[in-house]
PDB file of C-alpha atoms in Angstrom:
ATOM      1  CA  UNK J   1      -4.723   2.987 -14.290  1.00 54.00           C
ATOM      2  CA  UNK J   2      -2.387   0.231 -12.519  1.00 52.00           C
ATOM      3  CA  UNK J   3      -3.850  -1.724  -9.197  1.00 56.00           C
ATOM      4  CA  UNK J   4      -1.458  -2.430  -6.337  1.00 53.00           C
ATOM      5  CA  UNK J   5      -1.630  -3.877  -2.857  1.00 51.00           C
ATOM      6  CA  UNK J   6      -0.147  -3.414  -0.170  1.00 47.00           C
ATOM      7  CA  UNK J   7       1.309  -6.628  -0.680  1.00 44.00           C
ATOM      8  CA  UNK J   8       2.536  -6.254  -4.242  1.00 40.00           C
ATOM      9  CA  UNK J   9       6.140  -6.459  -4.938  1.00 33.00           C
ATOM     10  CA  UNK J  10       7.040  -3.408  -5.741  1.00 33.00           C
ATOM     11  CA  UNK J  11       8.335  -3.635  -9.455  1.00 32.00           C
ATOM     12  CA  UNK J  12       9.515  -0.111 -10.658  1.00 33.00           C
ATOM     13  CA  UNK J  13       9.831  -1.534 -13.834  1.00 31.00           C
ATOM     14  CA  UNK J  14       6.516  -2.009 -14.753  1.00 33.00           C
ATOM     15  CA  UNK J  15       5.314   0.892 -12.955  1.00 36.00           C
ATOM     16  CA  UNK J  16       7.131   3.282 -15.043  1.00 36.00           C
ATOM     17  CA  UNK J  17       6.432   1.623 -18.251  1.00 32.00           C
ATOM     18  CA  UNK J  18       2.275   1.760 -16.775  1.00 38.00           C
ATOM     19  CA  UNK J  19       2.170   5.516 -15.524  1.00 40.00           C
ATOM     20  CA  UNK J  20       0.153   7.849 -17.735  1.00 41.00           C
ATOM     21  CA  UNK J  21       2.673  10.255 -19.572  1.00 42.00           C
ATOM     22  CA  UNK J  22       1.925  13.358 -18.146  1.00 43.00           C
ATOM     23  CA  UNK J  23       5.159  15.096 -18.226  1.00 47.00           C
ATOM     24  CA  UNK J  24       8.487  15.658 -20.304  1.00 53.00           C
ATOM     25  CA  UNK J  25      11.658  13.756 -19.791  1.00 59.00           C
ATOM     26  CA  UNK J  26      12.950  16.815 -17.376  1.00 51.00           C
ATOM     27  CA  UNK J  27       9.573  16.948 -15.507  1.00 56.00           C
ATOM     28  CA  UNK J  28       9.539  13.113 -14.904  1.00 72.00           C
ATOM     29  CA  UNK J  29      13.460  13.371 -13.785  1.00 83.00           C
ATOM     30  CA  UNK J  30      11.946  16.479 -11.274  1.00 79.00           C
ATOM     31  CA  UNK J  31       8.999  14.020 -10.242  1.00 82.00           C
ATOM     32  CA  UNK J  32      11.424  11.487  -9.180  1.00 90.00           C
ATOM     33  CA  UNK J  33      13.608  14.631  -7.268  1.00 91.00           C
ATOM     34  CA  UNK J  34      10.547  16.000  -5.683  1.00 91.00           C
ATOM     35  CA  UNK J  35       9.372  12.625  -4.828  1.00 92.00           C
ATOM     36  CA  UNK J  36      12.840  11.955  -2.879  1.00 93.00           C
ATOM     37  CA  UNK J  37      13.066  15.702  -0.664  1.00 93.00           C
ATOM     38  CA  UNK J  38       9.251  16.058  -0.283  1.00 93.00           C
ATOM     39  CA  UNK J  39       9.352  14.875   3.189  1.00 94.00           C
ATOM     40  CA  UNK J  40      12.222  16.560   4.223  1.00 94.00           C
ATOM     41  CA  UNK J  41      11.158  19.895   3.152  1.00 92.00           C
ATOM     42  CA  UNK J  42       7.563  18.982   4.635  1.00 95.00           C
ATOM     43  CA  UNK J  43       9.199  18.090   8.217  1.00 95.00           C
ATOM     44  CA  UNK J  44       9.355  21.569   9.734  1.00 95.00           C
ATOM     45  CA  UNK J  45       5.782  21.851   8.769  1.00 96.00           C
ATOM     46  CA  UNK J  46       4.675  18.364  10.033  1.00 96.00           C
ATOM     47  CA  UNK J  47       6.403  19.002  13.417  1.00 96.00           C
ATOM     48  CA  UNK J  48       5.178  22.557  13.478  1.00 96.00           C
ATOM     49  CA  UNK J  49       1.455  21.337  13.776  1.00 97.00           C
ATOM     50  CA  UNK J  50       0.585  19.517  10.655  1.00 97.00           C
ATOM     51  CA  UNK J  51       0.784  16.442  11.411  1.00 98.00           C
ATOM     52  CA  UNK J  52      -1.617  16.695  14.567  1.00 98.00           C
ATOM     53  CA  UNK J  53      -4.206  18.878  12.054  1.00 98.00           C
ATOM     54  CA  UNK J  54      -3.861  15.204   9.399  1.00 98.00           C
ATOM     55  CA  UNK J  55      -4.495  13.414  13.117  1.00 98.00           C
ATOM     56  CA  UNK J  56      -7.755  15.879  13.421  1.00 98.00           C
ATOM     57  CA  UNK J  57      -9.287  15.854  10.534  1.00 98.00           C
ATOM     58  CA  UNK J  58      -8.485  11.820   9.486  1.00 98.00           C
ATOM     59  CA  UNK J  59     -10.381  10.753  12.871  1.00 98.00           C
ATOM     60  CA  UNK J  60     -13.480  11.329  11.284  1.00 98.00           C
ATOM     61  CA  UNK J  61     -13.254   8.669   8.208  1.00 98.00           C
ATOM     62  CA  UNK J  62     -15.256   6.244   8.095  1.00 98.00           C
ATOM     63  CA  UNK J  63     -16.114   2.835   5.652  1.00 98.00           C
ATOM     64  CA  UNK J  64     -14.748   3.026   2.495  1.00 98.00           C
ATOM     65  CA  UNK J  65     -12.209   5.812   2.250  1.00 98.00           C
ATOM     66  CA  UNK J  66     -10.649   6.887  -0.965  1.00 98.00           C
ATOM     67  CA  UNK J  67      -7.544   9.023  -0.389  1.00 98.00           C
ATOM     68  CA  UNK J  68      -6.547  11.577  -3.650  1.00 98.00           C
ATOM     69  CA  UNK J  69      -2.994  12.441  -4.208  1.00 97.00           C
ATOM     70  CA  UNK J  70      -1.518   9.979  -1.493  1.00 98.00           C
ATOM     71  CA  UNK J  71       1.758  10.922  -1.905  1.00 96.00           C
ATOM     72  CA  UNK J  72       4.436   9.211   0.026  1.00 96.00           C
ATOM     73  CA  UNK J  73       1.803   7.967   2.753  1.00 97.00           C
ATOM     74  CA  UNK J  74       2.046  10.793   5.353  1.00 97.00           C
ATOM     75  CA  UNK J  75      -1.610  10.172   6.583  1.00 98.00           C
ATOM     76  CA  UNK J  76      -1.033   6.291   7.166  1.00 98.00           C
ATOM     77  CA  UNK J  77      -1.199   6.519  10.545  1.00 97.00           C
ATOM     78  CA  UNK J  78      -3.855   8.836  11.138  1.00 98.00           C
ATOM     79  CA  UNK J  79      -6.625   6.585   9.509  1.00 98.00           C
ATOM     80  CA  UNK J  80      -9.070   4.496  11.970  1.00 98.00           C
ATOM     81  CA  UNK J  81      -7.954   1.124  11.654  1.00 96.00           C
ATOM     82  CA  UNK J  82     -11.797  -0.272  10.743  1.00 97.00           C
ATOM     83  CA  UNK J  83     -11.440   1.629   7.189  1.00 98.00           C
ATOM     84  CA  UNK J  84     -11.340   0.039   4.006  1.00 98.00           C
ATOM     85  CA  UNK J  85      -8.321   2.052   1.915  1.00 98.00           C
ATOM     86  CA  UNK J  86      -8.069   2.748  -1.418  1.00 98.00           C
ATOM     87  CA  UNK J  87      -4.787   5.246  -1.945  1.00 98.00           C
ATOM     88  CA  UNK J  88      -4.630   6.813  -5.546  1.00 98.00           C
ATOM     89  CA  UNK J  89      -1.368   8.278  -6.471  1.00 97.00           C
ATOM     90  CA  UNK J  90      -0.878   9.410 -10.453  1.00 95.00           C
ATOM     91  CA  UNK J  91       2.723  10.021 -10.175  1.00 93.00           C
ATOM     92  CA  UNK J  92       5.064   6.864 -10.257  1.00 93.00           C
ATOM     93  CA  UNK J  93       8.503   7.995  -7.951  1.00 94.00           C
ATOM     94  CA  UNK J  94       5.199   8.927  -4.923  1.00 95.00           C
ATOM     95  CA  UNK J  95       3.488   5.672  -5.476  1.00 95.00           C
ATOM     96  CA  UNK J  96       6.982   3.433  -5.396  1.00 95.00           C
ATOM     97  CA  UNK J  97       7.368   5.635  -1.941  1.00 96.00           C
ATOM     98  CA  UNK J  98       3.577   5.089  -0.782  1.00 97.00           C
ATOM     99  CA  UNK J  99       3.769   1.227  -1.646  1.00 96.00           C
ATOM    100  CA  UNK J 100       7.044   0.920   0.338  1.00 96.00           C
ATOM    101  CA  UNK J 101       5.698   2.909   3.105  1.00 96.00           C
ATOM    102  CA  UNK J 102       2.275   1.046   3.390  1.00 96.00           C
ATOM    103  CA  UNK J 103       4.172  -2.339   3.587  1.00 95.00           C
ATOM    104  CA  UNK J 104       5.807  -1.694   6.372  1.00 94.00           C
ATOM    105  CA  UNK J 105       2.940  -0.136   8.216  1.00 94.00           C
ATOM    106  CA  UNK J 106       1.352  -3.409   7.779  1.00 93.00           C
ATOM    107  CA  UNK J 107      -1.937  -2.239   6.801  1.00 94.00           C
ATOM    108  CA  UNK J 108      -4.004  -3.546   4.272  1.00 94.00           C
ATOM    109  CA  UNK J 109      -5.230  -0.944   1.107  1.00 97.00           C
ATOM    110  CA  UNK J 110      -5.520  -1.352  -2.387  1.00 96.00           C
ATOM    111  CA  UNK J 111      -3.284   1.477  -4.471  1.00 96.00           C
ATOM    112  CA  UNK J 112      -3.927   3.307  -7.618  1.00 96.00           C
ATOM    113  CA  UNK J 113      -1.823   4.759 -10.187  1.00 94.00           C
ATOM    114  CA  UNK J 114      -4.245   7.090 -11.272  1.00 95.00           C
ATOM    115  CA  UNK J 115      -4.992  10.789 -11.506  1.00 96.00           C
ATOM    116  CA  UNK J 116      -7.358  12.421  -9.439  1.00 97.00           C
ATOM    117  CA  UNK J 117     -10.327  13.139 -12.113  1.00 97.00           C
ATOM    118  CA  UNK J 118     -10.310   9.785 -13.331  1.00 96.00           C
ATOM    119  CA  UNK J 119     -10.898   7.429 -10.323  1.00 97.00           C
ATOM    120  CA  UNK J 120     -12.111   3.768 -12.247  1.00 96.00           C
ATOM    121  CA  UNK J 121     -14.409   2.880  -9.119  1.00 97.00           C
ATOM    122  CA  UNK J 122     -18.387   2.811  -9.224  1.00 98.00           C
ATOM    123  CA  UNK J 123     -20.612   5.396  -8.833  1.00 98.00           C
ATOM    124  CA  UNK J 124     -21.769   6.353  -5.366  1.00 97.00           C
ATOM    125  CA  UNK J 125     -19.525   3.993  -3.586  1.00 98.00           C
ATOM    126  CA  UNK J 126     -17.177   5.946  -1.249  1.00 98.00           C
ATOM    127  CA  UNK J 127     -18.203   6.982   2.176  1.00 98.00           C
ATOM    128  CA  UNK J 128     -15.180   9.518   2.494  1.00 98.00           C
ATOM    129  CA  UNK J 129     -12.358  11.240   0.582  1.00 98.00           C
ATOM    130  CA  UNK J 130      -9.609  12.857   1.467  1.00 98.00           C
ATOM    131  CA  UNK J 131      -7.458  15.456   0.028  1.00 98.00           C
ATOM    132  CA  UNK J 132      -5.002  16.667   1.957  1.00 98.00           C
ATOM    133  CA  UNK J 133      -2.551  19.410   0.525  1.00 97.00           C
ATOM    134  CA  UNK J 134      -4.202  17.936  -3.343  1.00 97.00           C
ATOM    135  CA  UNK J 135      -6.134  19.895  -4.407  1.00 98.00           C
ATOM    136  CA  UNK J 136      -3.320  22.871  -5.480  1.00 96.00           C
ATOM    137  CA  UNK J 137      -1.937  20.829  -7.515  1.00 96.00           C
ATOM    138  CA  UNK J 138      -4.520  18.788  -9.717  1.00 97.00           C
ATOM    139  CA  UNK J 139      -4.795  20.212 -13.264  1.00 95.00           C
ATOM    140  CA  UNK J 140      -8.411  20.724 -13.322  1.00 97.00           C
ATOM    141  CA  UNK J 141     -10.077  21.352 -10.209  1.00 98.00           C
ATOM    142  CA  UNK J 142     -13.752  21.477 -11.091  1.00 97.00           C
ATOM    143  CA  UNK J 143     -13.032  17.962 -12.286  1.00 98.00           C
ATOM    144  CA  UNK J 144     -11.328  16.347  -9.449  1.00 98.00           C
ATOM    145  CA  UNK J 145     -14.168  17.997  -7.446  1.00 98.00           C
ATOM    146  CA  UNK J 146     -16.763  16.382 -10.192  1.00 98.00           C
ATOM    147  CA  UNK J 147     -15.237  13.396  -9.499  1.00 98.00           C
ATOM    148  CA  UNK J 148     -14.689  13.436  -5.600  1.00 98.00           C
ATOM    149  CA  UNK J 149     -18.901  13.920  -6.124  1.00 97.00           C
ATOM    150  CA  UNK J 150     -19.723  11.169  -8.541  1.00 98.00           C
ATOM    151  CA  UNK J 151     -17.642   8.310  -5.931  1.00 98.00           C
ATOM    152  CA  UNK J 152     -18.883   9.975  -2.668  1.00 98.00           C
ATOM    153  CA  UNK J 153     -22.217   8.191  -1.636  1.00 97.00           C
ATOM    154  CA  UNK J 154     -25.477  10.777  -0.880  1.00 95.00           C
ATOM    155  CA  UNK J 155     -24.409  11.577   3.040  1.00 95.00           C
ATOM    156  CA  UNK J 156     -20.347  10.836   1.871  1.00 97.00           C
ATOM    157  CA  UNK J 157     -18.211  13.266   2.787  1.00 97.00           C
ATOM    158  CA  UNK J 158     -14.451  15.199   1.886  1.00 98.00           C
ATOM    159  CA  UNK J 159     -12.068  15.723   4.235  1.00 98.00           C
ATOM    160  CA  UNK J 160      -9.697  18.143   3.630  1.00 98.00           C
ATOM    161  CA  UNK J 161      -6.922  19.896   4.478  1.00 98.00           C
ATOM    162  CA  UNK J 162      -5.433  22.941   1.677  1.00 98.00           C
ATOM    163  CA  UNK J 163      -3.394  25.796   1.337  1.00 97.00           C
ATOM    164  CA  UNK J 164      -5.070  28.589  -0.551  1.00 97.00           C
ATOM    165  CA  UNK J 165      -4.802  31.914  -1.435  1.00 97.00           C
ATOM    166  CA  UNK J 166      -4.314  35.144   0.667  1.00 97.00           C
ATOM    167  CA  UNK J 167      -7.541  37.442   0.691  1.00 97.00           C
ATOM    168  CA  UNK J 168      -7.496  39.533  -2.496  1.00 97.00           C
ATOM    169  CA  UNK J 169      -5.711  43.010  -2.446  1.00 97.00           C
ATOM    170  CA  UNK J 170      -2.725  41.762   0.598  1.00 97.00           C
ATOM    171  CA  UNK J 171       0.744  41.928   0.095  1.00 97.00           C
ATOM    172  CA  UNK J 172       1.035  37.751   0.046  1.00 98.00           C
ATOM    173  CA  UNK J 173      -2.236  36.950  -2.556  1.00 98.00           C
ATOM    174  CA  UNK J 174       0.015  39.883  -4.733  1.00 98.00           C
ATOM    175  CA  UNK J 175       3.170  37.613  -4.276  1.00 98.00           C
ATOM    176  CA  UNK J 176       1.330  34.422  -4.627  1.00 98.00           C
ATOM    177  CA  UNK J 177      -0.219  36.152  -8.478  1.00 98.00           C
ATOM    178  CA  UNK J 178       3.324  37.006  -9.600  1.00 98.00           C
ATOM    179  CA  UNK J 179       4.917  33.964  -8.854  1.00 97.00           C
ATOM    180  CA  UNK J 180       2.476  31.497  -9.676  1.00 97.00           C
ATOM    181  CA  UNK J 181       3.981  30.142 -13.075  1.00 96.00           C
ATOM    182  CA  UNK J 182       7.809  29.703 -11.542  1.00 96.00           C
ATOM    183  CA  UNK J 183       6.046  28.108  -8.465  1.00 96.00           C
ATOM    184  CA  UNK J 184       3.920  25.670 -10.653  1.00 94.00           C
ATOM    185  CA  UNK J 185       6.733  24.360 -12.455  1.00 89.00           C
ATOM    186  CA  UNK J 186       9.182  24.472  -9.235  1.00 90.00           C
ATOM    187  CA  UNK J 187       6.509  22.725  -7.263  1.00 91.00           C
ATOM    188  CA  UNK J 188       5.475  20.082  -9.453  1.00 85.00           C
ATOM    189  CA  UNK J 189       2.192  21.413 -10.471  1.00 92.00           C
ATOM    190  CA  UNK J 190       1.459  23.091  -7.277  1.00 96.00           C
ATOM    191  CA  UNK J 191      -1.029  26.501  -7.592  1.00 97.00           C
ATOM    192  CA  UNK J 192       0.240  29.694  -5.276  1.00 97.00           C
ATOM    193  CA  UNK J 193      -3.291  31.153  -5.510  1.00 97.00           C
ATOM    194  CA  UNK J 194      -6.615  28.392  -5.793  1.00 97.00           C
ATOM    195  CA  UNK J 195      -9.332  30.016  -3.972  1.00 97.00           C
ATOM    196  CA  UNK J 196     -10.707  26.335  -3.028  1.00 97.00           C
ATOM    197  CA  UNK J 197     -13.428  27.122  -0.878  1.00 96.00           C
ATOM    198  CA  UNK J 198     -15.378  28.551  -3.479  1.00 97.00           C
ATOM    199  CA  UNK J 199     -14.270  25.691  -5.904  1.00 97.00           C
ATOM    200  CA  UNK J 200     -15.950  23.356  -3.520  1.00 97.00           C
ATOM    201  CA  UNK J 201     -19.331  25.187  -2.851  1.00 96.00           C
ATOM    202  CA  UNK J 202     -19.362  25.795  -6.609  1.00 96.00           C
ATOM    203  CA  UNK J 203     -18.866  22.372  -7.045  1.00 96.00           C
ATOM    204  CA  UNK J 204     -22.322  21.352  -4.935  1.00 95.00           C
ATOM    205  CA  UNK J 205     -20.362  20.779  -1.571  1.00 97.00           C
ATOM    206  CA  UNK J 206     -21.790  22.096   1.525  1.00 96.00           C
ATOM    207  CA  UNK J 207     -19.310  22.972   3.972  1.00 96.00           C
ATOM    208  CA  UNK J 208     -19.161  21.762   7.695  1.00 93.00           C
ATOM    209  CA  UNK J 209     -17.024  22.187  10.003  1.00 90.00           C
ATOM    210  CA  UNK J 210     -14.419  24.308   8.597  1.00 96.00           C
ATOM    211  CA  UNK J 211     -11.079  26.400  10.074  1.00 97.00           C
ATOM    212  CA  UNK J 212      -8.876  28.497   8.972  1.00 97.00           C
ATOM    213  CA  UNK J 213      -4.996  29.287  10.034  1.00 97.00           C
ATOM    214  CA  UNK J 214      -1.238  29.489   8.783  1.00 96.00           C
ATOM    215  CA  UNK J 215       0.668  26.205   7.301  1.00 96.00           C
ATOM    216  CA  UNK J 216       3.647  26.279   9.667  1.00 94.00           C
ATOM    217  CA  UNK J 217       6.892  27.084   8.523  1.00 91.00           C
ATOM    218  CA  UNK J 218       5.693  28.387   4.848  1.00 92.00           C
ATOM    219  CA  UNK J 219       5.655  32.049   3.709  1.00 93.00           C
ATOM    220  CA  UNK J 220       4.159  31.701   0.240  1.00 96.00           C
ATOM    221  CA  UNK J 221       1.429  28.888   1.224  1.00 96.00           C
ATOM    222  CA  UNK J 222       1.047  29.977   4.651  1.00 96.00           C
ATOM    223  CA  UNK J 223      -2.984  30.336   4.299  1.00 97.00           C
ATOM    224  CA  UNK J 224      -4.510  27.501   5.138  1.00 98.00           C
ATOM    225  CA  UNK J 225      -7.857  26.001   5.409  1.00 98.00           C
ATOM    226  CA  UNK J 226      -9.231  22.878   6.718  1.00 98.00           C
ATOM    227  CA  UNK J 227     -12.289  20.343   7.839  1.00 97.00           C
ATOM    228  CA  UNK J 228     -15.042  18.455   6.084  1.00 98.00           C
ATOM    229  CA  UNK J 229     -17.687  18.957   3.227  1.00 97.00           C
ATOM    230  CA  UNK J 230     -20.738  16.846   2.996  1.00 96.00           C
ATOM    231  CA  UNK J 231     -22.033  16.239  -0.821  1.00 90.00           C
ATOM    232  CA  UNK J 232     -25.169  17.823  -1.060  1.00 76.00           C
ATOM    233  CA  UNK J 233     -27.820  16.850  -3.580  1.00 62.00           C
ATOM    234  CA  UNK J 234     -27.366  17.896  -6.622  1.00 58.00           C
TER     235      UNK J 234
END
């Protein structure tokens, strides 16, 4: 795992030679290609309603917030401004992007280079996480979810916002089956099909407030859902 600030120099040297090898030289050169046009292909969606839904949801973090999957920093300024950050980003062309973006929002967070399973912070000592369009794309999800619950204090809580799949049996959760391999590799790692509402109650997460709707401008990911989850005892 590598430790940044957000006012580290931004070395993409030593990043690079520090990032877990997850991927094959033609994966890693389509990391650093999806890192660079994930924003623009996110804007319709952002404008559409997305970004006020990140707005929505982020108002309700609170203390010490640990963000999954940061990405390029798209929820930056949604975050109350009394919250102590910690960003964790495993692939090294987002976290260059997320470190350049967090210095010049001027806020202060620590970032790791770290996937989301394997989070090297105590035990019970997050009062929030946040996953927000994550959880398709991490490996394992009963892990990530294990490990959302072993950092989230007792009354913690996840915030999230995911695309899932269509209800069984429709046209779309039919597409979303047959092209789920092409997609993964297209999308960097990105699942079609996760049904991660049940992943989270059979994880131990009791649902709150939860909603449901379309990601704008998407066809295959248009199901979306979205809220909080409190971590229930286990």
């Amino acid at each position: 795992m590598t430790t940044l600030t957000s006012d580290s120099m931004i070395d993409t040297e030593s990043i690079a030679a520090t990032a877990p090898r997850t991927h094959g030289r033609l994966q890693s050169a389509w990391g650093r290609c999806f890192a660079a046009i994930y924003e623009p292909l996110m804007r319709a969606t952002e404008n559409g309603g997305n970004a006020a839904r990140r707005a929505a949801v982020l108002a309700h973090a609170r203390g010490t917030v640990v963000e999954l999957g940061a990405g390029t920093g798209l929820n930056l300024p949604y975050y109350p401004p009394d919250v102590e950050l910690v960003l964790t980003e495993p692939e090294p062309p987002m976290a260059r992007r997320l470190l350049e973006r967090l210095q010049q929002s001027g806020r202060k967070a620590r970032v790791l280079q770290a996937p989301a399973d394997r989070i090297a912070l105590p035990d019970g000592s997050v009062d929030t996480v946040v996953c927000t369009l994550v959880l398709c794309t991490v490996p394992d999800v009963d892990a990530t979810l294990t490990e959302i619950r072993r950092l989230l204090r007792p009354d913690g809580r996840l915030l999230f916002i995911e695309h899932v799949a269509a209800e069984p049996g429709t046209r779309l959760r039919r597409w979303q089956d047959r092209l789920a391999r092409p997609w993964l590799r297209l999308a960097h790692g990105c699942h079609t099909n996760r049904d991660t509402e049940h992943a989270l109650r059979h994880a131990g997460f009791a649902l709150e407030a939860v909603h449901h709707g379309q990601m704008e401008s998407e066809l295959l990911l248009r199901p979306l859902t979205w809220g909080t989850a409190q971590r229930s005892a286990a």
